[in-house]
mmCIF file of C-alpha atoms and ligand atoms in Angstrom:
data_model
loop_
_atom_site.group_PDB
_atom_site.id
_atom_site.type_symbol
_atom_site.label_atom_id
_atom_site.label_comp_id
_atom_site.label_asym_id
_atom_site.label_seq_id
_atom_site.Cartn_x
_atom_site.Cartn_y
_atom_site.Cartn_z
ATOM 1 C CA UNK A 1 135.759 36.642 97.827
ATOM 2 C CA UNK A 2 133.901 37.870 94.589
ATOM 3 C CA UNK A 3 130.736 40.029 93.862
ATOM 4 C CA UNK A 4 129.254 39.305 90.850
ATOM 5 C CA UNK A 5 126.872 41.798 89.295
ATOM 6 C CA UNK A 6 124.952 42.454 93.042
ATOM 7 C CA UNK A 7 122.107 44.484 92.495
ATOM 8 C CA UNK A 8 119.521 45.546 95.288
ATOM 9 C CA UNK A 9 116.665 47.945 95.992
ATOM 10 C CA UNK A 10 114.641 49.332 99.199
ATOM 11 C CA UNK A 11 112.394 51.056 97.436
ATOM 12 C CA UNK A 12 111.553 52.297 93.664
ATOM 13 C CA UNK A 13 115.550 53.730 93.295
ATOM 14 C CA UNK A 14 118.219 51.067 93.130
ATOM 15 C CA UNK A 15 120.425 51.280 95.984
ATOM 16 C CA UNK A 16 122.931 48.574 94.600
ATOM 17 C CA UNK A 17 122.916 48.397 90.484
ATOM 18 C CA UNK A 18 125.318 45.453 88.957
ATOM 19 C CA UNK A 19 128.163 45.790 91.773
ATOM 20 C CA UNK A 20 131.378 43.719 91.050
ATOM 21 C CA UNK A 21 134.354 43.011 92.900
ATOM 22 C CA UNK A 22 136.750 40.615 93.585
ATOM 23 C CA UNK A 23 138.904 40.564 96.605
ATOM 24 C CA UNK A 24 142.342 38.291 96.520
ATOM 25 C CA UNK A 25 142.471 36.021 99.549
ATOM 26 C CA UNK A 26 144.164 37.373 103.046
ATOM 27 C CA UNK A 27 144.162 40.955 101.414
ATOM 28 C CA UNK A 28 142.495 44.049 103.066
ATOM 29 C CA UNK A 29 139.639 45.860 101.443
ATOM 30 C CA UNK A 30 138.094 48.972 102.266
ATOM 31 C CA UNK A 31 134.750 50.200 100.134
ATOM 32 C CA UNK A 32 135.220 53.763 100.467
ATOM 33 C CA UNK A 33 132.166 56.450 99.806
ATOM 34 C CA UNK A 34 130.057 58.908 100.568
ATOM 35 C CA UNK A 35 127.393 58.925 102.870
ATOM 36 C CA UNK A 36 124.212 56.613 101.293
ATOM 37 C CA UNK A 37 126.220 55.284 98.486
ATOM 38 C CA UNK A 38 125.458 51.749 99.570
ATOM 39 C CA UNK A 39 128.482 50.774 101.332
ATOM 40 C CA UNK A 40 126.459 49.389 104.731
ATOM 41 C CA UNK A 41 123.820 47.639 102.176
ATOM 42 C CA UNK A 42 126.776 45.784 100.370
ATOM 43 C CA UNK A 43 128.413 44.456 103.240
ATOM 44 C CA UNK A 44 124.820 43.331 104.579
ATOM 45 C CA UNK A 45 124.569 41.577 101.182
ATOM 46 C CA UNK A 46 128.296 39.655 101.751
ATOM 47 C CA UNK A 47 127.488 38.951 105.384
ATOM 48 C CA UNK A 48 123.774 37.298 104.413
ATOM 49 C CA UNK A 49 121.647 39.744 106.094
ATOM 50 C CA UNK A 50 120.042 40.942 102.861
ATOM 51 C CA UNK A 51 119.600 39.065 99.884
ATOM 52 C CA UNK A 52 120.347 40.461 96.303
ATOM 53 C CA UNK A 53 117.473 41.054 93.368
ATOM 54 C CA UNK A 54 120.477 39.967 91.561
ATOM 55 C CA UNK A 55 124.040 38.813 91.438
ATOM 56 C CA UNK A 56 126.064 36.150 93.453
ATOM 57 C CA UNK A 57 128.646 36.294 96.339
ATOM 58 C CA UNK A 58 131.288 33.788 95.673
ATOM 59 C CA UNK A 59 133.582 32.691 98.533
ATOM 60 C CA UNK A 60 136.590 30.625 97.703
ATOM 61 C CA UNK A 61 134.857 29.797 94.536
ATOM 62 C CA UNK A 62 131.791 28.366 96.521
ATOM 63 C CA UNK A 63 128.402 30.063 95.209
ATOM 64 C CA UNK A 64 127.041 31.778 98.786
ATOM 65 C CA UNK A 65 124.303 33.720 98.118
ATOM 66 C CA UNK A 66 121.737 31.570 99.622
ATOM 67 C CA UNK A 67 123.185 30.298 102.707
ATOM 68 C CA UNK A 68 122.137 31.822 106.002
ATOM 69 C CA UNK A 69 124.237 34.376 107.986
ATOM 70 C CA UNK A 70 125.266 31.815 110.475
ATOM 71 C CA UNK A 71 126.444 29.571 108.147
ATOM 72 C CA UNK A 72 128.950 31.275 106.121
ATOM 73 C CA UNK A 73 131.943 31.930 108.393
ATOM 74 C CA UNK A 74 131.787 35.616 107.759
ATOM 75 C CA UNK A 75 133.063 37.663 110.877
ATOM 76 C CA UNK A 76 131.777 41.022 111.964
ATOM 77 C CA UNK A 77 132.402 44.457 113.486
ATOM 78 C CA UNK A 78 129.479 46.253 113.373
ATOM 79 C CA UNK A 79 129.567 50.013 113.656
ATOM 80 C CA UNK A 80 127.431 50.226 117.112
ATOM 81 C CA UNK A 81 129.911 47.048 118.167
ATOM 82 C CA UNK A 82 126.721 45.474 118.994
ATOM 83 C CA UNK A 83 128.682 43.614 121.842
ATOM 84 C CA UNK A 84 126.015 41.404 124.409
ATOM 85 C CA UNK A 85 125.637 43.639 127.353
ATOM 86 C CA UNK A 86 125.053 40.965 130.057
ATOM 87 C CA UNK A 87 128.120 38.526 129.205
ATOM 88 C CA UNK A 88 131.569 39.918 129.875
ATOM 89 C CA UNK A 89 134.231 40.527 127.533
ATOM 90 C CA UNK A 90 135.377 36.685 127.440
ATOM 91 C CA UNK A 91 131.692 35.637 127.323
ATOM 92 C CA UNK A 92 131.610 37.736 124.084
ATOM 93 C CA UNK A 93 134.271 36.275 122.304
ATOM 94 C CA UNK A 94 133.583 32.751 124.002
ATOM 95 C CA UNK A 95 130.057 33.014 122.809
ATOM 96 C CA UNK A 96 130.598 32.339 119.156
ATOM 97 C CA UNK A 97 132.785 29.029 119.941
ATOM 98 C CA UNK A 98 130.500 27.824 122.315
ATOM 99 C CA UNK A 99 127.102 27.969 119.561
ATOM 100 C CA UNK A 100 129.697 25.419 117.827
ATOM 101 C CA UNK A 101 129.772 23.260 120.392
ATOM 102 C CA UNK A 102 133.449 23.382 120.939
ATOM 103 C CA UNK A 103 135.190 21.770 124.351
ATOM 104 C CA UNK A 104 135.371 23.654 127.049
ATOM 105 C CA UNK A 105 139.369 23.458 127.433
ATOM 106 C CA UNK A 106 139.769 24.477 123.683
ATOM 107 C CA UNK A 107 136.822 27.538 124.190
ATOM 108 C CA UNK A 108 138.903 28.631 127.151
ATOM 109 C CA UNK A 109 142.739 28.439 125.287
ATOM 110 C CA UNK A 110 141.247 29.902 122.012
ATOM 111 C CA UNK A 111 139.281 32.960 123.949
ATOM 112 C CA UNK A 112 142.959 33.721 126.001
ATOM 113 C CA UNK A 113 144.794 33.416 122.765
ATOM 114 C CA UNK A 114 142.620 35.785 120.875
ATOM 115 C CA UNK A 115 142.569 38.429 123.952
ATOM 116 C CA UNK A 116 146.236 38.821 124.035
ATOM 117 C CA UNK A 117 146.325 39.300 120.169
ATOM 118 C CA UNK A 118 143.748 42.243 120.187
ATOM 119 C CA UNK A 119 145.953 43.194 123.399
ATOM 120 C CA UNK A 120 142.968 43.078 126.450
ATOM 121 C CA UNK A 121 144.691 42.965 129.710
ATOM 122 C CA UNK A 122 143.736 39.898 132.060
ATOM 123 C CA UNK A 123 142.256 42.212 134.399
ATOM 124 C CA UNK A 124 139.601 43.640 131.874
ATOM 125 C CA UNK A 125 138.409 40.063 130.280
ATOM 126 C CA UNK A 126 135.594 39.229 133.049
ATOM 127 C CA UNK A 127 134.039 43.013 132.696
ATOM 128 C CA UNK A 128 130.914 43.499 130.849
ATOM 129 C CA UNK A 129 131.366 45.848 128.076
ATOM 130 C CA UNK A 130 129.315 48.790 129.984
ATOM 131 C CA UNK A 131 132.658 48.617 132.385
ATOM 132 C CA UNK A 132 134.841 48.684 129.317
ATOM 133 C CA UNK A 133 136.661 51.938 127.372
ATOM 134 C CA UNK A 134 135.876 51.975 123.880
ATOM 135 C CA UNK A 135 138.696 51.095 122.754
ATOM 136 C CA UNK A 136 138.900 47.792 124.664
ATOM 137 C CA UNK A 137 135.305 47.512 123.489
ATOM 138 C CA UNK A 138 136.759 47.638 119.932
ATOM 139 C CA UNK A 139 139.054 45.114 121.176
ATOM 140 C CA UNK A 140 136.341 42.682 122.363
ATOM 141 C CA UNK A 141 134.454 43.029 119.165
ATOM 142 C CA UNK A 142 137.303 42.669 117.357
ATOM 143 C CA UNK A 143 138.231 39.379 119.059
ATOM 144 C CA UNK A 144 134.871 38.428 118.537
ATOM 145 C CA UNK A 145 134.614 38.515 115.270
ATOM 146 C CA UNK A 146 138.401 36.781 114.516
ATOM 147 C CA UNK A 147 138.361 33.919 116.859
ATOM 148 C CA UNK A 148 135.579 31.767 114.795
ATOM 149 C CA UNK A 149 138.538 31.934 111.977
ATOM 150 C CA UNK A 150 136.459 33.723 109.770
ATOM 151 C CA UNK A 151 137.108 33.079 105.892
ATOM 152 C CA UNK A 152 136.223 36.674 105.496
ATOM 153 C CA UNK A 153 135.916 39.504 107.997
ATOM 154 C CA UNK A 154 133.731 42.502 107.574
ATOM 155 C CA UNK A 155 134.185 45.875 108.921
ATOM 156 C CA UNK A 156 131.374 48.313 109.232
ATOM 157 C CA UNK A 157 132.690 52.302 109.969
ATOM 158 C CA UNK A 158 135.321 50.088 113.019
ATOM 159 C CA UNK A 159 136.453 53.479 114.331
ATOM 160 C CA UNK A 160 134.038 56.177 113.526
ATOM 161 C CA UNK A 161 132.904 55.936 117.118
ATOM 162 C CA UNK A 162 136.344 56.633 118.329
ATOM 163 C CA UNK A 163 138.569 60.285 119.449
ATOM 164 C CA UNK A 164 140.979 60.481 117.251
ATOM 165 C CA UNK A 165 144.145 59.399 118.893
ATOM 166 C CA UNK A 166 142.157 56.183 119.635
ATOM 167 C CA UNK A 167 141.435 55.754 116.272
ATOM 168 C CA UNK A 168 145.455 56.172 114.899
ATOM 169 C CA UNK A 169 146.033 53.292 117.697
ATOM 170 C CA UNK A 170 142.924 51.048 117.133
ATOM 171 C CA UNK A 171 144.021 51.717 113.036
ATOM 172 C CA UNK A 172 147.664 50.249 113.559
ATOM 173 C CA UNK A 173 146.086 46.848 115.812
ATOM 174 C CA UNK A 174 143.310 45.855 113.530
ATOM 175 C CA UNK A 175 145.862 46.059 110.407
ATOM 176 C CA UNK A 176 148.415 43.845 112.483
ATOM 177 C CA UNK A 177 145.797 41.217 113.940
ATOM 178 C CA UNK A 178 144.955 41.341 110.241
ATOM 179 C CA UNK A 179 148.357 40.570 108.753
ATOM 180 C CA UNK A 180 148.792 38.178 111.449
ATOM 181 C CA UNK A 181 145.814 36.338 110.858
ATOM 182 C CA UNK A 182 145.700 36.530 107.267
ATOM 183 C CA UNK A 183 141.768 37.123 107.011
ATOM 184 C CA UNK A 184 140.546 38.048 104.365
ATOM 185 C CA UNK A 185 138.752 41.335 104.701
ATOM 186 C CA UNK A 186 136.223 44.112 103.733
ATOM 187 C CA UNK A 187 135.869 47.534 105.453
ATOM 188 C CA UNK A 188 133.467 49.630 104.988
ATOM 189 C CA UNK A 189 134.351 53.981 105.610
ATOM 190 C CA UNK A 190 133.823 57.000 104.268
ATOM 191 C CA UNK A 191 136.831 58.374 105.536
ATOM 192 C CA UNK A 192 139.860 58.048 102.694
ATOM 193 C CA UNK A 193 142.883 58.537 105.051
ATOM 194 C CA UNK A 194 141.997 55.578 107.293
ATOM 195 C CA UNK A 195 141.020 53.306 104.024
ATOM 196 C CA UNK A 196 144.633 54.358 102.379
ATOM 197 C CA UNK A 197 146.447 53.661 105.592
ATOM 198 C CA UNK A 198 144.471 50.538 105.982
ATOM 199 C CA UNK A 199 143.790 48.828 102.980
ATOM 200 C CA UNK A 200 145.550 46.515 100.005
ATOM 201 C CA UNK A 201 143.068 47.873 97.614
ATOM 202 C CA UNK A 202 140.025 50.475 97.619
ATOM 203 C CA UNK A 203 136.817 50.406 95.692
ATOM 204 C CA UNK A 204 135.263 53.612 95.614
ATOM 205 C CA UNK A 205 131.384 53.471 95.978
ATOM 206 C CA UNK A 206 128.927 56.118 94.767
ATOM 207 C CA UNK A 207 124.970 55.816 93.850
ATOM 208 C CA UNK A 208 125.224 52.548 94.129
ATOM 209 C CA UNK A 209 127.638 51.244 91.632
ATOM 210 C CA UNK A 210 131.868 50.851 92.421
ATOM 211 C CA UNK A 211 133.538 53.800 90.136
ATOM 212 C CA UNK A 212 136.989 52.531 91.161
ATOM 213 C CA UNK A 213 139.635 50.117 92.412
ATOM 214 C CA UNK A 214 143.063 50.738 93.074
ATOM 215 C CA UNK A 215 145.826 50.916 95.669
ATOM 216 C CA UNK A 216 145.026 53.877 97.492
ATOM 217 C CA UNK A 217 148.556 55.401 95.837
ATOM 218 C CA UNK A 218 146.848 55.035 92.130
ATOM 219 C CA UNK A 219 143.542 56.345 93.583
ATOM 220 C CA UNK A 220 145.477 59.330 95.032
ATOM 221 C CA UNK A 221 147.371 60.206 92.427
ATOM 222 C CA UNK A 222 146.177 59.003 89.610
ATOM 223 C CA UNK A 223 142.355 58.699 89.880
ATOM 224 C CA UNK A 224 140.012 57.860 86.536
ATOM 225 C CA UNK A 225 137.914 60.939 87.520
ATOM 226 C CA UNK A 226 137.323 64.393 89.362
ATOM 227 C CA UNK A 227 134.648 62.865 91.717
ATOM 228 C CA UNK A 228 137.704 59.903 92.859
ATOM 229 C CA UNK A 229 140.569 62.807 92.659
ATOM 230 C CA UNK A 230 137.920 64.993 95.097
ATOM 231 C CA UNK A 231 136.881 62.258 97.509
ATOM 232 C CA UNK A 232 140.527 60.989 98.008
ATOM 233 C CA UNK A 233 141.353 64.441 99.363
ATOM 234 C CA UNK A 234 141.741 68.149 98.895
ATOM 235 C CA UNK A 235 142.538 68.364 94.844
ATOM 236 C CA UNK A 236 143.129 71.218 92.697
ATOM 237 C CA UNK A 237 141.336 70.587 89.299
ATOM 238 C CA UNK A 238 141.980 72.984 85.815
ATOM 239 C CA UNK A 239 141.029 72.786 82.381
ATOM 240 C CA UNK A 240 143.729 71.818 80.521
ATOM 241 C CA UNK A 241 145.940 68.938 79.175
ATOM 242 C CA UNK A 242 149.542 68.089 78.625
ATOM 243 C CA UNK A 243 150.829 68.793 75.495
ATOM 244 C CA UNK A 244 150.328 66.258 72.348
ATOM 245 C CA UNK A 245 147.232 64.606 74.112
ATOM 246 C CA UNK A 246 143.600 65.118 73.347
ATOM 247 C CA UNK A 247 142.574 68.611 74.529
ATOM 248 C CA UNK A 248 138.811 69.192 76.313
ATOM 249 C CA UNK A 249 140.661 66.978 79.962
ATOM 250 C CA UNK A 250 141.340 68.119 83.003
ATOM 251 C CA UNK A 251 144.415 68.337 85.521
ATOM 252 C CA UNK A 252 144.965 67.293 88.689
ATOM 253 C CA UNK A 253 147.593 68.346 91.214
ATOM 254 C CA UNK A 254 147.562 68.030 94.530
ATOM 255 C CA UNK A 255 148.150 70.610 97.027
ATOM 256 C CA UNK A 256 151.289 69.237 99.038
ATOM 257 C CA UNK A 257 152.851 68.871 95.204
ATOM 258 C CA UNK A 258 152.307 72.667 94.738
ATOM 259 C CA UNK A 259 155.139 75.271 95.510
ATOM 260 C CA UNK A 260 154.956 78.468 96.540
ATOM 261 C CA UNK A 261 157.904 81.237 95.554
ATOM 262 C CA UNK A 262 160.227 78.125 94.894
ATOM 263 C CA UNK A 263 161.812 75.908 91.860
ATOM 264 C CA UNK A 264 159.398 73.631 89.858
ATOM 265 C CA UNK A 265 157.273 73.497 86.417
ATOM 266 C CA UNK A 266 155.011 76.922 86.383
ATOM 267 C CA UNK A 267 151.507 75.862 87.486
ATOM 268 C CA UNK A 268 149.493 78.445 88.206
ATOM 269 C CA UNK A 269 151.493 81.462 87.581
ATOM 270 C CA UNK A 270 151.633 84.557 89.761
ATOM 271 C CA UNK A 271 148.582 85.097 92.257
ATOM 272 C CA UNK A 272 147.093 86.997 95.517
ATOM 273 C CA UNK A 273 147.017 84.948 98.869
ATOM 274 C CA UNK A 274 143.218 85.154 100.217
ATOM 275 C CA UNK A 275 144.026 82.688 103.413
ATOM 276 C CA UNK A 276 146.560 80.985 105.348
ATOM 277 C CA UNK A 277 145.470 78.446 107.508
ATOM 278 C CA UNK A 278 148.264 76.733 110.158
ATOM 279 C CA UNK A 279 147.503 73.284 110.798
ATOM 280 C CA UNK A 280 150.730 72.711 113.284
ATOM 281 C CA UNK A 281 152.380 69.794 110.626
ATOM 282 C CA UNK A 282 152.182 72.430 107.299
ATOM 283 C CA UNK A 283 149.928 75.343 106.525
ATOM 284 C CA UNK A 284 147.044 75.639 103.630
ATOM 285 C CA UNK A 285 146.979 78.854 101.556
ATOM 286 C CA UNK A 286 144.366 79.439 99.018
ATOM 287 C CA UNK A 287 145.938 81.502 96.055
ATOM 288 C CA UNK A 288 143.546 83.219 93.755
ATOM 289 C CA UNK A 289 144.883 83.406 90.292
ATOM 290 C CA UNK A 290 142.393 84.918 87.622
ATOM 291 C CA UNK A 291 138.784 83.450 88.018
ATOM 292 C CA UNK A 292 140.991 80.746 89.446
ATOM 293 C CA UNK A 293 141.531 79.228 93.199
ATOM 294 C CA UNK A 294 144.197 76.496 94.234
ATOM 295 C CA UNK A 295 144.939 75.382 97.293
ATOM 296 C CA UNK A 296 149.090 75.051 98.177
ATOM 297 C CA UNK A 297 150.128 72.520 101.190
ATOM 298 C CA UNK A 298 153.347 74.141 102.585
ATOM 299 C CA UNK A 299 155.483 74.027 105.602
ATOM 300 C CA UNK A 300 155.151 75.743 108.837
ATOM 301 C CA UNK A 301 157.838 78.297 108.060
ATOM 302 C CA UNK A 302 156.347 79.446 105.316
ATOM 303 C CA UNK A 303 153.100 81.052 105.686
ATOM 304 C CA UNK A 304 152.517 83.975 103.308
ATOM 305 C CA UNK A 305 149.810 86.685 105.036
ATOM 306 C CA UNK A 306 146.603 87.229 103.204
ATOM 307 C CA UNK A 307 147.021 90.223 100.140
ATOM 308 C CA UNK A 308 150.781 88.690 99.543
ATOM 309 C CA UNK A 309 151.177 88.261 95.775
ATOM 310 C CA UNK A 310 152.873 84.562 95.432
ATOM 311 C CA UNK A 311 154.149 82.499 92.441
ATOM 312 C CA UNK A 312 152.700 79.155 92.216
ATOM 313 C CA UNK A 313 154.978 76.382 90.753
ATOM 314 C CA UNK A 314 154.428 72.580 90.558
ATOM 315 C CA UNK A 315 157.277 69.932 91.540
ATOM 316 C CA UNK A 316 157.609 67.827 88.581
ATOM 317 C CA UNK A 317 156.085 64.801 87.340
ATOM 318 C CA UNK A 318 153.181 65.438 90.030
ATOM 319 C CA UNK A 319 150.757 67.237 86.943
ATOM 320 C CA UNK A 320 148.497 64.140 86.788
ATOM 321 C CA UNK A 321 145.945 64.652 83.253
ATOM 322 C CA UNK A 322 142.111 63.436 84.267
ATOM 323 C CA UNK A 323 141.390 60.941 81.420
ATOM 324 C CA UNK A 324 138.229 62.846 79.073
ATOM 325 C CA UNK A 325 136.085 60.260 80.243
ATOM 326 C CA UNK A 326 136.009 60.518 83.785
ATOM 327 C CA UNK A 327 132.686 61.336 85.969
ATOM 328 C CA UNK A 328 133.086 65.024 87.132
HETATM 329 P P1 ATP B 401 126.486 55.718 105.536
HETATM 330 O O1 ATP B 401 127.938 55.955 105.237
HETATM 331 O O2 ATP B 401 125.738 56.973 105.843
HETATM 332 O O3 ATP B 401 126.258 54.600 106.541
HETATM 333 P P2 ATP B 401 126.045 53.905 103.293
HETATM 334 O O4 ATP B 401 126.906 54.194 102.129
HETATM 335 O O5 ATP B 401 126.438 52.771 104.176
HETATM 336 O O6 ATP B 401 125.816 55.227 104.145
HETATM 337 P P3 ATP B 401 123.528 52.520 103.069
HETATM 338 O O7 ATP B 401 123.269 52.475 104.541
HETATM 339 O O8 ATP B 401 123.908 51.263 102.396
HETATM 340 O O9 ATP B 401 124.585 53.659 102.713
HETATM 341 O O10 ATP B 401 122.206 53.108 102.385
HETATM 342 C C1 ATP B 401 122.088 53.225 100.975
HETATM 343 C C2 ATP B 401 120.740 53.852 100.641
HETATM 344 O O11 ATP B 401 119.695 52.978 101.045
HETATM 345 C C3 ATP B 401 120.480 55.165 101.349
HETATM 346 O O12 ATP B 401 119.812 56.031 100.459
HETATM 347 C C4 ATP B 401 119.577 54.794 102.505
HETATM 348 O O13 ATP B 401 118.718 55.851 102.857
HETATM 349 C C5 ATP B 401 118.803 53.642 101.933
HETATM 350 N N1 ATP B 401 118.416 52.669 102.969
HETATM 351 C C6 ATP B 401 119.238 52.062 103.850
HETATM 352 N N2 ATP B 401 118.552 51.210 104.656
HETATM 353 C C7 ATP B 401 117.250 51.300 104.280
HETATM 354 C C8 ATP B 401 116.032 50.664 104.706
HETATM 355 N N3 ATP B 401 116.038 49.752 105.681
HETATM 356 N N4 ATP B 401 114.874 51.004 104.081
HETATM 357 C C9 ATP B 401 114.878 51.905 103.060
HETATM 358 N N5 ATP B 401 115.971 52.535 102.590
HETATM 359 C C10 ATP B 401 117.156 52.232 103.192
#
């Protein structure tokens, strides 16, 4: 799938300006971005629901743009699920087989088929989704969406709806119906742990344009820019550069590649603990050094009290330099 140049407005400020992206067949996408970048508009734009001031959508090579939602074999999972409340779950997933007409026998072996991939127990299949949890909800949707054999499936926020140990299991299944199937396909989030676990590749949206695309390692840990390096996850940030390269950058380290009182390249020198918080797996503690405040990722065991003076040491090779023209 390929954007080419998409651009799009609502109203006087462009929501979408000159968007471009290609996605390689069967891998997994995720646009990742705040909230209002245009994330939501974009994938409305891909699935046909809006149509671009300008730019083309491109699906195996075949110029899309113009051709109605129905008729682009584009899958969804809306956000809301937006599952028919009077047909039960295998209704749902029947529903989008039987608009093509399909034989019964085939509807029936297809619908079964796709039930036991998204893992929706035999007893659950003839309940209408207000008797459903939401995660077997999820898993209707899901199965909606999938057993048209989309060329491309879209995503919208899946699992924002879910608690969060829902959302780790509902994470794993749509990757593995996903690898399984080999769809092609674009999620939309804003939340950068679930598109890293997720995804192939992430393009980073803000205002309206894509500031990056990487494997959500290279986004981590080496991102083109402070906003990427912030939005990824917690990130210290200091003037600075390495030495021999063009001064006036900044550097990024991350706090789980900080040290405190232990071997590694000096950092951040020696500094005054302000707060330790214990988050059962490791512990946060915000150092001030100067006019300066990092943020050190430790273990459990080692949780220095508030008013402790600390030394504050990088592991090496994890001093990452901000190229000079990066967005702050
Ligand atoms: P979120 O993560 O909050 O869903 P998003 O990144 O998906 O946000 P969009 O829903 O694409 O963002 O919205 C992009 C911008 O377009 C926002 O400023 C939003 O207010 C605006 N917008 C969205 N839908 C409409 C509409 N129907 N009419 C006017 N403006 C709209």
């Amino acid at each position: 799938m390929r954007l080419e140049e998409i651009s799009f407005r609502f109203d006087t400020a462009p929501t979408l300006a000159g968007v471009s992206l290609k996605v390689p067949a069967g891998a997994f996408v995720s646009i990742l971005g705040p909230s209002g970048c245009g994330k939501t508009t974009l994938v409305k734009i891909v699935a046909g629901y809006l149509k671009p001031l300008a730019g083309r959508v491109l699906l195996h090579d075949t110029d899309i743009t113009n051709v109605p939602p129905g008729k682009r074999n584009t899958g969804m999972v809306f956000q809301n699920l937006a599952l028919f409340p009077h047909l039960s779950a295998r209704g749902n997933v029947a529903f989008g087989l039987e608009a093509r007409g399909l034989p019964s026998s085939e509807i029936h072996q297809r619908v079964e088929a796709m039930l036991d991939q998204v893992g929706l127990k035999p007893d659950e299949r003839n309940r209408q989704p207000g008797n459903l949890s939401g995660g077997q909800q999820q898993r209707v949707a899901l199965a909606r969406a999938l057993v048209i054999q989309p060329s491309l499936l879209m995503l919208d926020e899946p699992l924002s709806n879910l608690d969060s140990h829902l959302r780790d299991q509902m994470r794993g299944l749509i990757r593995q119906v996903q690898r399984d199937t080999g769809v092609t396909t674009m999620m939309v989030t804003h939340d950068p742990e679930e598109a890293m676990a997720m995804s192939d590749l992430i393009a980073v949206m803000n205002q309206g344009t894509i500031v990056e695309v990487g494997t959500g390692r290279d986004l981590y840990q080496r991102p083109r820019s402070a906003f990427v390096a912030r939005f990824l996850g917690l990130a210290n940030i200091v003037d600075g550069s390495v030495i021999g390269h063009r001064p006036g950058s900044s550097l990024l380290v991350r706090p789980e590649c900080l040290v405190i009182n232990g071997e590694g390249v000096p950092f951040a020198g020696i500094g005054k603990v302000i707060n330790s918080e214990f988050f059962g797996a490791d512990v946060l503690v915000t150092v001030v050094l100067g006019n300066t405040q990092v943020l050190v990722r430790g273990r459990p065991n080692i949780m220095p009290q508030p008013g402790t003076e600390v030394r504050v040491s990088a592991m090496p090779g994890t001093i990452h330099e901000l190229p000079a023209d990066g967005e702050s």
